[in-house]
Tab-separated table of C-alpha atoms and ligand atoms in Angstrom:
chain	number	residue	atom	x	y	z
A	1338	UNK	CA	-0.378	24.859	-19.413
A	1339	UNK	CA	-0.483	26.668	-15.956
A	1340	UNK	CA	-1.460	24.862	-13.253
A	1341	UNK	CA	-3.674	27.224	-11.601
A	1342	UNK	CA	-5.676	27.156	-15.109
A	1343	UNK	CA	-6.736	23.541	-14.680
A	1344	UNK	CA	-9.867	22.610	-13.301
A	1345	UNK	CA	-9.769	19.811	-10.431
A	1346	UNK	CA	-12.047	17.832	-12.998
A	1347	UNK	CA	-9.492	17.524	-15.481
A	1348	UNK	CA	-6.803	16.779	-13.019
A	1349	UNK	CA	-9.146	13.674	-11.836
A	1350	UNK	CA	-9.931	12.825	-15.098
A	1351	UNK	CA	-6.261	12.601	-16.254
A	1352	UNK	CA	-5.628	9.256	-13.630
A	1353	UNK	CA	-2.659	10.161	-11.299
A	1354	UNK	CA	-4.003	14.245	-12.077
A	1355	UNK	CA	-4.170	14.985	-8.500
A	1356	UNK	CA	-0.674	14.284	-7.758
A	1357	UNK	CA	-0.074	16.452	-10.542
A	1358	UNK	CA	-2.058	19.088	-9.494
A	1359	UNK	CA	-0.515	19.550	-6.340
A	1360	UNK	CA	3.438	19.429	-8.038
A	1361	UNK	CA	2.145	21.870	-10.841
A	1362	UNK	CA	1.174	24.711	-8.251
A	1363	UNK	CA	3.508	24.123	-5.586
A	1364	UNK	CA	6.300	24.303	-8.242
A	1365	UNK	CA	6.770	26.046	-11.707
A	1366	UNK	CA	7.337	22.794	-13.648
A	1367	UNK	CA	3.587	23.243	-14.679
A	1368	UNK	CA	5.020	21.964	-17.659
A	1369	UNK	CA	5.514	18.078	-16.668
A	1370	UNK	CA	1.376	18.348	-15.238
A	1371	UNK	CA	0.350	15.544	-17.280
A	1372	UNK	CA	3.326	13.887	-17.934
A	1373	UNK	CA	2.504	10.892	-19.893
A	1374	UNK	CA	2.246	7.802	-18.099
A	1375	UNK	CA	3.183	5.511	-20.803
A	1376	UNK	CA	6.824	6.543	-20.248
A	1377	UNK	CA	6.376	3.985	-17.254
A	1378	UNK	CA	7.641	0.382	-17.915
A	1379	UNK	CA	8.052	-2.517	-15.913
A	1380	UNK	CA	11.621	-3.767	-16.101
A	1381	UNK	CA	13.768	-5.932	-14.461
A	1382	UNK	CA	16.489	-4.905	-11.362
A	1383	UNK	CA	18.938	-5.697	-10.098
A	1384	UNK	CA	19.523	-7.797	-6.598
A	1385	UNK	CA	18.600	-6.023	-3.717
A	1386	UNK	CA	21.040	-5.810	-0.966
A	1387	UNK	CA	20.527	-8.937	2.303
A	1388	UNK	CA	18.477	-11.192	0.562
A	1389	UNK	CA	18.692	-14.953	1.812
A	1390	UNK	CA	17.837	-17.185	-0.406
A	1391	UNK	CA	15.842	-20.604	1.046
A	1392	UNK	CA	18.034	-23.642	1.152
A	1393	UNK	CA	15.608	-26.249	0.297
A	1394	UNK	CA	12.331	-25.195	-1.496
A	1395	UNK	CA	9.301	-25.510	0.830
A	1396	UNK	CA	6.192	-27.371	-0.439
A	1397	UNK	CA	2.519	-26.516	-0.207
A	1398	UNK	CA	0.852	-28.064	3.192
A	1399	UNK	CA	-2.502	-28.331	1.998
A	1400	UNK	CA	-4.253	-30.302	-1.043
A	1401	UNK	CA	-6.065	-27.069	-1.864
A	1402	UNK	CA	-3.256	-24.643	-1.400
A	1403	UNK	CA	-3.761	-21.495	-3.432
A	1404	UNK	CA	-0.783	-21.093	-5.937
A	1405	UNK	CA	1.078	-17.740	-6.140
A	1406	UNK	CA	2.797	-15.829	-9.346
A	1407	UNK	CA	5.321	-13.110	-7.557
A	1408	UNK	CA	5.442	-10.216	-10.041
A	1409	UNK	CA	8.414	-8.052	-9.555
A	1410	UNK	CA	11.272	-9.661	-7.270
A	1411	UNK	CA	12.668	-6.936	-5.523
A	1412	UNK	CA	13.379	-5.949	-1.493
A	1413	UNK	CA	9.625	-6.331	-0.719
A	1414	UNK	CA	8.946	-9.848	-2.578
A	1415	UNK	CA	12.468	-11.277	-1.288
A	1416	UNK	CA	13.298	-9.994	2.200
A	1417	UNK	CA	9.648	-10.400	3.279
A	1418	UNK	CA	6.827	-12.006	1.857
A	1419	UNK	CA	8.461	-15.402	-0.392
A	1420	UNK	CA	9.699	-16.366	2.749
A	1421	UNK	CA	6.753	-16.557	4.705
A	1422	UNK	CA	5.297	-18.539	2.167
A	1423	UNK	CA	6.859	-20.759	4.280
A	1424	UNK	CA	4.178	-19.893	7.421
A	1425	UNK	CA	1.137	-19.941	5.430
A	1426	UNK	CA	-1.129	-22.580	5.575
A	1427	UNK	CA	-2.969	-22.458	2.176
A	1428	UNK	CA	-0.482	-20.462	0.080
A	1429	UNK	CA	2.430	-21.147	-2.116
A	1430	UNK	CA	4.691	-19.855	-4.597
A	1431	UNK	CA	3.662	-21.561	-7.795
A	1432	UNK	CA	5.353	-18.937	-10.356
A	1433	UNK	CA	7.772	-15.836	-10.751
A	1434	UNK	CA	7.653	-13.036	-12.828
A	1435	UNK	CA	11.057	-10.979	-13.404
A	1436	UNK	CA	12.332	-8.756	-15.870
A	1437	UNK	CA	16.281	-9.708	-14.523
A	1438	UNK	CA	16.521	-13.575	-16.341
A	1439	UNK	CA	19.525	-13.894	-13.117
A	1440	UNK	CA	17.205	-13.389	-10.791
A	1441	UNK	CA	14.479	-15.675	-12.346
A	1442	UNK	CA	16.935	-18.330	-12.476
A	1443	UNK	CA	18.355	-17.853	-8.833
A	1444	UNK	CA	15.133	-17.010	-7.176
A	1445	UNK	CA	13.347	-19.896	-9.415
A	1446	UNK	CA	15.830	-22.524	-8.233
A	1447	UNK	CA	15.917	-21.718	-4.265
A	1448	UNK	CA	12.444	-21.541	-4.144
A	1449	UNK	CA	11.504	-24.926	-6.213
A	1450	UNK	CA	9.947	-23.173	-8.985
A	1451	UNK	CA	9.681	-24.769	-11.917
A	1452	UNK	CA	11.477	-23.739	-15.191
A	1453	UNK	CA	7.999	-23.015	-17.351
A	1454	UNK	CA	6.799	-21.188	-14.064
A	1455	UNK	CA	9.209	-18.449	-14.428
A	1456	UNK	CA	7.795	-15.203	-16.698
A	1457	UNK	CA	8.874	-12.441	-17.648
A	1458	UNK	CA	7.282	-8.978	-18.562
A	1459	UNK	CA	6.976	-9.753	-22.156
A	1460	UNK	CA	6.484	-13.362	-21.601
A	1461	UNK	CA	3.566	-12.796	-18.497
A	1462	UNK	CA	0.218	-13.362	-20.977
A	1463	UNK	CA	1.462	-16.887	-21.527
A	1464	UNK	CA	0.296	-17.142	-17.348
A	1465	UNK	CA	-3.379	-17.562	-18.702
A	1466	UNK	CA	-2.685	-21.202	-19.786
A	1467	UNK	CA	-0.940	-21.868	-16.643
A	1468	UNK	CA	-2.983	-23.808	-13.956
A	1469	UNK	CA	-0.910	-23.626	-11.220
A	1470	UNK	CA	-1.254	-19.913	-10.477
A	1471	UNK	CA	-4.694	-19.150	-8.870
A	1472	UNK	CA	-3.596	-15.647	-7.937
A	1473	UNK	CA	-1.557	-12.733	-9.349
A	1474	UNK	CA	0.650	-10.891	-6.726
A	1475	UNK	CA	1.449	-7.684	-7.664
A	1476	UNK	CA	4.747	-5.935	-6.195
A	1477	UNK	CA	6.000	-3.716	-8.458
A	1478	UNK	CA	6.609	0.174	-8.103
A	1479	UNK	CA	3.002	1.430	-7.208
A	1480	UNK	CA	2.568	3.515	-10.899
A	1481	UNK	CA	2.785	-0.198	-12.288
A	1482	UNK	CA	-0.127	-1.921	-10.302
A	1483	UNK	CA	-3.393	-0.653	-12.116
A	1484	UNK	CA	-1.570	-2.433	-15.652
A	1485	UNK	CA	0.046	-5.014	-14.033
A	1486	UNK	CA	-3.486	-5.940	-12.403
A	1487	UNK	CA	-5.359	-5.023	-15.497
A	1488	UNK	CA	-3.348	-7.766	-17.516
A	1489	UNK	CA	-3.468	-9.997	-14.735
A	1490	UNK	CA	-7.851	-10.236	-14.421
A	1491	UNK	CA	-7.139	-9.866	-18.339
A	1492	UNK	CA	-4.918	-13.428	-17.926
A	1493	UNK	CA	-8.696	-14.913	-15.709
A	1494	UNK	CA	-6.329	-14.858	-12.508
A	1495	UNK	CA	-7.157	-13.529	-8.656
A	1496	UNK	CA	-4.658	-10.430	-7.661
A	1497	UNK	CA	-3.251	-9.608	-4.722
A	1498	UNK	CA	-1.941	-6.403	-5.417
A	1499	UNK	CA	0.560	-4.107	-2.775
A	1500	UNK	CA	-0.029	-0.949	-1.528
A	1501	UNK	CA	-1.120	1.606	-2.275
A	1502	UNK	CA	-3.681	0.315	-4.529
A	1503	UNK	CA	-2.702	3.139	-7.380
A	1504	UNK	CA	-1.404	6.114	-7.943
A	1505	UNK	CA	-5.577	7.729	-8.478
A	1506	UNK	CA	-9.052	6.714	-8.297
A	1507	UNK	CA	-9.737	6.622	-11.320
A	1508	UNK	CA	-7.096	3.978	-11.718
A	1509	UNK	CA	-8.228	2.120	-8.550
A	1510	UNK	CA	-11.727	2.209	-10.593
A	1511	UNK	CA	-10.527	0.819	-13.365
A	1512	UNK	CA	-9.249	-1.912	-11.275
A	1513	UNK	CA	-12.765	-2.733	-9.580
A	1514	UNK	CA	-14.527	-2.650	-13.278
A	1515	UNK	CA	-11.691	-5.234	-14.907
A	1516	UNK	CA	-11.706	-7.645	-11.451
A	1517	UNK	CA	-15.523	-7.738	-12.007
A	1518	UNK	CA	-15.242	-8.397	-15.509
A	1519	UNK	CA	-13.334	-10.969	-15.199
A	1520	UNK	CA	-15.568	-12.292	-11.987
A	1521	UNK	CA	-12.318	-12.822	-9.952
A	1522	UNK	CA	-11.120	-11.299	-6.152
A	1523	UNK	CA	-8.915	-8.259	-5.874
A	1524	UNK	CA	-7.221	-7.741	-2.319
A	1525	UNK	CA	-5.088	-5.121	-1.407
A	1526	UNK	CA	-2.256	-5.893	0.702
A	1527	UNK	CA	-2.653	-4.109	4.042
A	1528	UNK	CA	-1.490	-6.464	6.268
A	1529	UNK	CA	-2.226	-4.249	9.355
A	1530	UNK	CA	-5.476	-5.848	8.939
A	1531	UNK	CA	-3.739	-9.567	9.790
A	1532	UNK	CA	-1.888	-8.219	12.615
A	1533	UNK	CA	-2.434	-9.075	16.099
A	1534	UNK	CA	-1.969	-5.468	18.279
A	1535	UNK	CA	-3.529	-3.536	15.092
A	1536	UNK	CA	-6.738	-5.847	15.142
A	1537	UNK	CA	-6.527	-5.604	18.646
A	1538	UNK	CA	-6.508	-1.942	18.667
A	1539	UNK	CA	-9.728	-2.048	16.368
A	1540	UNK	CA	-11.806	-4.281	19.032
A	1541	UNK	CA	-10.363	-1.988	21.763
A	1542	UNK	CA	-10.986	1.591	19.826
A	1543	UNK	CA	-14.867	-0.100	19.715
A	1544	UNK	CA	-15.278	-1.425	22.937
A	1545	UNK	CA	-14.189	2.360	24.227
A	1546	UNK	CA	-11.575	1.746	25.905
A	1547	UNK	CA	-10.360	5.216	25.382
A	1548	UNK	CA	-13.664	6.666	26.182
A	1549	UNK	CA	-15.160	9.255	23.668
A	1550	UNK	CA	-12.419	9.854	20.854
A	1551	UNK	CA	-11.203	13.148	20.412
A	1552	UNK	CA	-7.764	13.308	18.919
A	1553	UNK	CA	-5.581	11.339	16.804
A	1554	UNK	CA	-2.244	11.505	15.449
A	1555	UNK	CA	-0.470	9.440	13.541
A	1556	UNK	CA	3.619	9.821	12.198
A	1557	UNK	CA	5.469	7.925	9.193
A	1558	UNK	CA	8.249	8.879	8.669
A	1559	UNK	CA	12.163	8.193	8.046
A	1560	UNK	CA	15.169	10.110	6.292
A	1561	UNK	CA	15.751	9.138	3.073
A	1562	UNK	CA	19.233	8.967	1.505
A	1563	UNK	CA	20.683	11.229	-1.438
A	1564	UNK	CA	19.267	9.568	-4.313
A	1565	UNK	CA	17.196	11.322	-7.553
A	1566	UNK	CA	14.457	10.091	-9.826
A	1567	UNK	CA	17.064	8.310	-11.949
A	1568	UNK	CA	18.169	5.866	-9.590
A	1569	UNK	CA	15.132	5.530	-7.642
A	1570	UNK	CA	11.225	4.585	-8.601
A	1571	UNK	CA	10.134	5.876	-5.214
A	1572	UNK	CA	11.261	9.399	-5.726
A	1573	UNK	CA	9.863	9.332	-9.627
A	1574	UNK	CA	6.370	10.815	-9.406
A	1575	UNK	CA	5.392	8.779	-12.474
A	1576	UNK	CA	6.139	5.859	-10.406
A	1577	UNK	CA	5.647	7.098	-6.619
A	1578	UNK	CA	2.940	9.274	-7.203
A	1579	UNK	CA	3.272	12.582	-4.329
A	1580	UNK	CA	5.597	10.013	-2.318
A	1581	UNK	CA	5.519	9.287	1.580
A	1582	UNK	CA	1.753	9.753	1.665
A	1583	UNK	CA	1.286	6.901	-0.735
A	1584	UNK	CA	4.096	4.585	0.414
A	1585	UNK	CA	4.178	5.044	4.598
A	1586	UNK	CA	1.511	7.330	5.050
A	1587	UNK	CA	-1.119	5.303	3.830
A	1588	UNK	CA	-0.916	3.165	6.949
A	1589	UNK	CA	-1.716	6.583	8.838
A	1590	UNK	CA	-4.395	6.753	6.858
A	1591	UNK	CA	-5.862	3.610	7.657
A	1592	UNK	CA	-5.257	3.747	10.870
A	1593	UNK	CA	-7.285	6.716	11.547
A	1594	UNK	CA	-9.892	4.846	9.021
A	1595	UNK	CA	-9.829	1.752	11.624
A	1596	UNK	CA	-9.578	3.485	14.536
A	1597	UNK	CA	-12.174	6.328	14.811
A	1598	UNK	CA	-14.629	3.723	12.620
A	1599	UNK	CA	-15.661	7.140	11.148
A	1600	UNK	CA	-14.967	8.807	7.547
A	1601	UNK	CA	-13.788	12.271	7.542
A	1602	UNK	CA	-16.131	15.219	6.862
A	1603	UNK	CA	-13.376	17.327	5.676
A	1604	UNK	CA	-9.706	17.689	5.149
A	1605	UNK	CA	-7.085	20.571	5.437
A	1606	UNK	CA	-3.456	19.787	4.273
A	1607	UNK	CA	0.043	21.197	3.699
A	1608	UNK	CA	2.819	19.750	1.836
A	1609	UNK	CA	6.616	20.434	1.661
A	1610	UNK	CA	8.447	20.447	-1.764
A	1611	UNK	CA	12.190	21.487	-0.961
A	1612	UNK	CA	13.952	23.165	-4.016
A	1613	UNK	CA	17.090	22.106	-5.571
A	1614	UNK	CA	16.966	18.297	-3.158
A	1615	UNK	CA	17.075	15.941	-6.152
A	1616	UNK	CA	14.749	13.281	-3.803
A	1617	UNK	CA	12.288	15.778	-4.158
A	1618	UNK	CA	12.254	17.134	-7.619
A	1619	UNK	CA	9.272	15.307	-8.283
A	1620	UNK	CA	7.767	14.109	-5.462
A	1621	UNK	CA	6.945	16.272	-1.335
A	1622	UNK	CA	9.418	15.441	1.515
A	1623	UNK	CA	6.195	15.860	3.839
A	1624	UNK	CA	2.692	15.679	3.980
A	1625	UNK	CA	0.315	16.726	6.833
A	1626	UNK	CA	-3.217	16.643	7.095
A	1627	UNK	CA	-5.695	16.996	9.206
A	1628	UNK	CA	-9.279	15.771	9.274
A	1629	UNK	CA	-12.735	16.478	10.895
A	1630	UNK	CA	-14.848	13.146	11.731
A	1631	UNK	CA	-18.717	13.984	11.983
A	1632	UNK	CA	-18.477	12.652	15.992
A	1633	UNK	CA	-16.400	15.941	16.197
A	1634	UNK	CA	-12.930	14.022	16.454
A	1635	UNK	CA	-10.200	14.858	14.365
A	1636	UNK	CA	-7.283	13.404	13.293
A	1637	UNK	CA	-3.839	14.909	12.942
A	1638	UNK	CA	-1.902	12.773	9.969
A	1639	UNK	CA	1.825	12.973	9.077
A	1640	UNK	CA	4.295	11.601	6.946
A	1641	UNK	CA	7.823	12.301	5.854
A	1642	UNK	CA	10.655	11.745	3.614
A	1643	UNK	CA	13.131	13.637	5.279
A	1644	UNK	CA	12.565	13.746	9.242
A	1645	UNK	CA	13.944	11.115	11.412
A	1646	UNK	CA	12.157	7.740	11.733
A	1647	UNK	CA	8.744	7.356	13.714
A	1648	UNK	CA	5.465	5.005	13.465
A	1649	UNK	CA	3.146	5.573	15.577
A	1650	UNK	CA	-0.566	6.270	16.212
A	1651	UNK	CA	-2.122	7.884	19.326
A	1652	UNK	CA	-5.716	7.965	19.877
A	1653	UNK	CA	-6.501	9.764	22.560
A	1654	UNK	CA	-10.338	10.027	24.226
A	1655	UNK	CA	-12.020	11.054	26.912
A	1656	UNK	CA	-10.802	8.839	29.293
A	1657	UNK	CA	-7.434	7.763	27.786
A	1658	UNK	CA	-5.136	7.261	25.181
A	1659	UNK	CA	-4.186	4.212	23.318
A	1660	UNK	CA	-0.800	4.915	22.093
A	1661	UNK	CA	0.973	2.533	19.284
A	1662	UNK	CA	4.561	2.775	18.933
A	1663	UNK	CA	5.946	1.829	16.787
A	1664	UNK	CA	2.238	0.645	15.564
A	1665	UNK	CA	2.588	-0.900	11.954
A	1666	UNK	CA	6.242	-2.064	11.430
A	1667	UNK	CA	7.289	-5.482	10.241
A	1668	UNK	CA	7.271	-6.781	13.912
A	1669	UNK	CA	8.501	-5.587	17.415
A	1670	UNK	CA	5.186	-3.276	17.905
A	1671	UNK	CA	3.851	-2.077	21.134
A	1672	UNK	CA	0.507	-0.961	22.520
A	1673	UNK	CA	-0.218	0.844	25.790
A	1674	UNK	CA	-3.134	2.449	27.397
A	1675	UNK	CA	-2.806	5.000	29.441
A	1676	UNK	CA	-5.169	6.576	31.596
A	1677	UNK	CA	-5.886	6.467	35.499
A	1678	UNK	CA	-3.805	3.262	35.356
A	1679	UNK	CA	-1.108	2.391	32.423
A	1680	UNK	CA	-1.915	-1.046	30.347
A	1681	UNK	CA	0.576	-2.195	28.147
A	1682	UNK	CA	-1.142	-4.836	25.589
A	1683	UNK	CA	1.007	-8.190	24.166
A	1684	UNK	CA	-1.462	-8.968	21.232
A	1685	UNK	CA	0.635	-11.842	19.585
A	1686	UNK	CA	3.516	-11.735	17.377
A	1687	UNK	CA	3.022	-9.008	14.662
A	1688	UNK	CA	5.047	-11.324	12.159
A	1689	UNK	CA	2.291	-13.537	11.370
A	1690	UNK	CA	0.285	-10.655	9.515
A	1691	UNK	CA	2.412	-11.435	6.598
A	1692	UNK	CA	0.899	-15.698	6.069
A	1693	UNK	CA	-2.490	-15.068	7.983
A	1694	UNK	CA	-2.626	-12.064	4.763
A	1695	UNK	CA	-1.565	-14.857	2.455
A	1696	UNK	CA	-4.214	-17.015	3.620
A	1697	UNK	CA	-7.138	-14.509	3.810
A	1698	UNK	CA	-6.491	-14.329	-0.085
A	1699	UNK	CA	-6.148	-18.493	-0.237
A	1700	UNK	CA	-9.897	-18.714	2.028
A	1701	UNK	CA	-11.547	-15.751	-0.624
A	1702	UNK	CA	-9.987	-17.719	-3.580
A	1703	UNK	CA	-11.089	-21.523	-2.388
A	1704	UNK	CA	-13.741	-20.864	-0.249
A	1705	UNK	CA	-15.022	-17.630	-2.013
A	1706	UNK	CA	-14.926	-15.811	1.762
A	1707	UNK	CA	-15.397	-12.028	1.939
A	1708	UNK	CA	-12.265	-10.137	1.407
A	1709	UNK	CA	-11.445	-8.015	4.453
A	1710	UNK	CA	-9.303	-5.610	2.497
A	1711	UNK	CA	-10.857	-5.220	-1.301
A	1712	UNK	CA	-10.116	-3.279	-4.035
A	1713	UNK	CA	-12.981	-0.332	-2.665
A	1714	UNK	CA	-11.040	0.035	0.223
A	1715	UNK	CA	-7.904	0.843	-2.003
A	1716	UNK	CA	-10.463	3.381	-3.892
A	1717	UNK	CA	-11.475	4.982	-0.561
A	1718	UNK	CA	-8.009	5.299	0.519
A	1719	UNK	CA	-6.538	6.966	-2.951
A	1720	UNK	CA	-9.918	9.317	-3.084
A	1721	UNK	CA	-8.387	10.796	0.681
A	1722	UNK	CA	-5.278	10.833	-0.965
A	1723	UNK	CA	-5.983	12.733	-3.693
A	1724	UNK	CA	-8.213	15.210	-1.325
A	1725	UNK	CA	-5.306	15.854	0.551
A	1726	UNK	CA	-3.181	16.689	-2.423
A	1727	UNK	CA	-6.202	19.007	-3.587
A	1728	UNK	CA	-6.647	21.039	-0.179
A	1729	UNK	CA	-2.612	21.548	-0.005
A	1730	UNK	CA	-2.628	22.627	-3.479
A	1731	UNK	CA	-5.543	24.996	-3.467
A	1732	UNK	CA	-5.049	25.973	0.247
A	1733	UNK	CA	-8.672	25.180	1.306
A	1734	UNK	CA	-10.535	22.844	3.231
A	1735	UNK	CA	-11.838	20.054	1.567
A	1736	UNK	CA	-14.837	18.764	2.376
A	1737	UNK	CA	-15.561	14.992	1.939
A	1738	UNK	CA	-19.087	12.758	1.229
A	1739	UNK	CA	-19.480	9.468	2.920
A	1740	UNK	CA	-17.442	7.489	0.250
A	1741	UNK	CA	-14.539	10.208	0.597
A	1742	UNK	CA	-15.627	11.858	-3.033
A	1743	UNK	CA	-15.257	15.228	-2.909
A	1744	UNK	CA	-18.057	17.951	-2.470
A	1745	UNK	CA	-18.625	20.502	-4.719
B	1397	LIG	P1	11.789	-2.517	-5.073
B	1397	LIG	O1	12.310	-1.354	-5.824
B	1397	LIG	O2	12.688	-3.160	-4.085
B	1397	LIG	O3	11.336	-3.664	-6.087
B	1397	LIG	C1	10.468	-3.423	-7.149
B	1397	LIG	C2	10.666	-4.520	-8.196
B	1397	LIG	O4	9.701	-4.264	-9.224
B	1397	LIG	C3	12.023	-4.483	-8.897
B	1397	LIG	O5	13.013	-5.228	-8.230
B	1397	LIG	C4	11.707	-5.081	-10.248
B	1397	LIG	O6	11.684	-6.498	-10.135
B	1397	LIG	C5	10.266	-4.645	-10.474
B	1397	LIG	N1	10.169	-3.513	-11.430
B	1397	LIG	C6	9.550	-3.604	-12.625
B	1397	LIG	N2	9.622	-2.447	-13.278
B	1397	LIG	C7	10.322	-1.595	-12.501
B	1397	LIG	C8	10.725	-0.226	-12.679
B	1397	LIG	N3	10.414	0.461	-13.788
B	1397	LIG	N4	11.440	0.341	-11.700
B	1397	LIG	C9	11.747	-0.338	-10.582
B	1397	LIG	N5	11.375	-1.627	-10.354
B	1397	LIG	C10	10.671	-2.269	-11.313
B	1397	LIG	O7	10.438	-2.038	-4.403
B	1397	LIG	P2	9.718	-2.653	-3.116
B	1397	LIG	O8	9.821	-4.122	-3.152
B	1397	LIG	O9	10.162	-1.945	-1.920
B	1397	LIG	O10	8.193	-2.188	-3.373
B	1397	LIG	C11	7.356	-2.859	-4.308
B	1397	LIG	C12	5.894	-2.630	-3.944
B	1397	LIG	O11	5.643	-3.173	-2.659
B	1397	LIG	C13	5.469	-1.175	-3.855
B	1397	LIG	O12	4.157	-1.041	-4.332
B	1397	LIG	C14	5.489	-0.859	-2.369
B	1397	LIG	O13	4.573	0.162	-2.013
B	1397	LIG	C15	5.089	-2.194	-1.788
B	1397	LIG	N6	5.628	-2.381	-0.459
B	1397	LIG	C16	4.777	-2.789	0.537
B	1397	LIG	C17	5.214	-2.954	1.798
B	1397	LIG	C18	4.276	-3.424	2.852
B	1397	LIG	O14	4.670	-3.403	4.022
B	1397	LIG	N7	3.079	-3.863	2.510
B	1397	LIG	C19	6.613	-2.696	2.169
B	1397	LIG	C20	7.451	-2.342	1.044
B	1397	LIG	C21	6.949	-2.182	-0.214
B	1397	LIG	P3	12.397	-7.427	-11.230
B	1397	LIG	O15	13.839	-7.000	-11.254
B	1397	LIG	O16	12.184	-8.784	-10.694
B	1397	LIG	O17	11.701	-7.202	-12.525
């Protein structure tokens, strides 16, 4: 099939299409369009590298804590969020889920989990009967999370489930319908929305501290190593989807989302596909976009596999600029304003984003409290995705309705 045969219908319709689309006529593997996606399985890893491994298991500090099932332990689950487990007030880890039996036995032991609380992929429907686990968290490569969340509503448990939400809409949708089904919460794990200069940036963005906004820009980026889709889910589009949109510049996305309080009108964007780079045989080094708010604003979004590293966003307004950098790393972050005078803002330490997330999902789940972060916003977010990928594809501005669908 060519690629410049296919309707954008069908490329919707086919659930991860758009990514597709966008590969198909940028490159003459039209051929691998709608590569099947059954081809993707969850299975188990090794080790990654500088993980520490708790000491002495830490216990749940409240009555009601909400228990946890990890699924998928790899750099994201070990090096940052089981350990600040630890910092939460309402959460703990009540079960693992591993396709590596070493790691289930190492990770199981350090963190006090019991023996019949550690899964694996085949063994994860058994998780049904279990009554410790309240909530399913889901951080496996992103082409896994629309199964891995389907089973887990399927299993009558709450999901937490990573960014970005899918690898399509129409995957995000089927999300929504099975969380609903079930009548359980699905959160999606944008913890810029738990940390203390990005919610500050929010309150000061609507207060107008800027003035009138005009501009924004935001940059993700960093170089990544030789590597090919062999060795690496996040250079497999099956897995990855286009790449650094979905995995670093999502948080460019939502920044521009928070920030301006506005959804875009329209959308132009260009993407970069090096030939013969093995990290990109499937997936674009860069993606740049930029959108028109209805206010008049626009926003200027990159990302990048292959440039040096940045993270920042910079709105600038009439009467100002507030200017994040880095703006949604781990920790260390920085916020200034500059205008007639230069303010530099000390919201709080960004590393509590990762327990005060923890415990959002713990308040929804016990208290049944709104979810700041649900599974529409995911939808939103992977409908602007897929935009982006359309209007770099067909070399056109797309133009956007209120709930980011596309027009026409
Ligand atoms: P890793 O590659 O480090 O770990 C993924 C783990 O998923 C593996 O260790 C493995 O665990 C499991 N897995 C199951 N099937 C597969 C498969 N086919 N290929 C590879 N791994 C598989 O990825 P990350 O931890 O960096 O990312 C995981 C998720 O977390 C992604 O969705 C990513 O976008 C998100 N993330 C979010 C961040 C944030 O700041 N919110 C930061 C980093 C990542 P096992 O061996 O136990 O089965």
């Amino acid at each position: 099939m060519e690629g410049d045969r296919v309707t954008r219908r069908r490329f919707l319709e086919a659930g991860g299409g758009v990514t597709g689309l966008s590969l198909a006529l940028t490159t003459s593997a039209g051929a691998a369009l709608f590569q099947s996606r059954s081809e993707v399985r969850a299975a188990g890893q090794r080790m990654p590298d500088g993980v520490e491994l708790p000491r002495s298991p830490s216990l749940p500090k409240r009555s009601n804590s909400v228990g946890f099932a990890i699924v998928g332990l790899g750099d994201y689950a070990l090096n940052q969020m089981m350990p600040r487990f630890n910092q939460a007030e309402r959460a703990h880890v009540a079960a693992i889920v591993s396709g590596n039996p070493e790691k289930l036995s190492r990770v199981g032991d350090a963190y006090g989990v019991p023996r019949s609380a550690r899964y694996s992929y085949e063994s994860f429907q058994d998780i049904a009967r279990d009554d410790r686990v309240d909530v399913v968290y889901i951080v496996l490569p992103s082409g896994l999370h629309a199964e891995w969340t389907t089973r887990a509503f399927a299993a009558g448990k709450h999901v937490l489930c990573e960014k970005p939400m899918a690898l399509s809409s129409a995957e995000c949708k089927r999300m929504i319908a099975a969380s609903r089904k079930a009548n359980r919460k699905l959160m999606i794990a944008y913890r810029s929305h738990f940390e203390p200069h990005n919610l500050q940036a929010m309150e000061l963005m609507a207060q107008g501290v800027a003035g009138q906004l005009r501009l924004l820009r935001t940059e993700q980026s960093y170089r990544m190593g030789p590597t090919s889709p062999t060795e690496n889910w996040r250079v497999r589009r099956a897995l990855a989807g286009g790449g650094p949109l979905e995995d670093l510049g999502i948080y460019g996305i939502q920044a521009a989302l928070y920030l301006s309080r506005e959804m875009p009108e329209s959308i132009s964007a260009t993407t970069l596909q090096p030939s013969g780079d093995p990290r990109f045989s499937e997936i674009f080094a860069q993606v740049t976009s930029q959108w028109r708010f209805p206010s008049g604003a626009v926003a200027q979004l990159a990302t990048s596999y292959d440039s040096s590293g940045s993270n920042s966003v910079r709105a600038r307004g009439t009467s100002g600029a507030l200017i994040m950098d880095p703006a949604t790393n781990y920790s260390g972050q920085r916020m200034t304003l500059e205008g007639r005078e230069r303010r530099e803002f000390r919201a709080g330490d960004p590393t509590v984003q990762f327990a005060r997330q923890l415990d959002h999902m713990a308040d929804a789940v016990r208290d049944g409290t709104r979810i700041r972060t649900p599974g529409e916003m995911g939808l939103r977010d992977l409908r602007l995705i897929e935009a982006t990928y359309l209007s770099a594809a067909a070399g056109r501005t797309v133009k956007l309705n209120g709930d980011a669908t596309m027009r026409g």
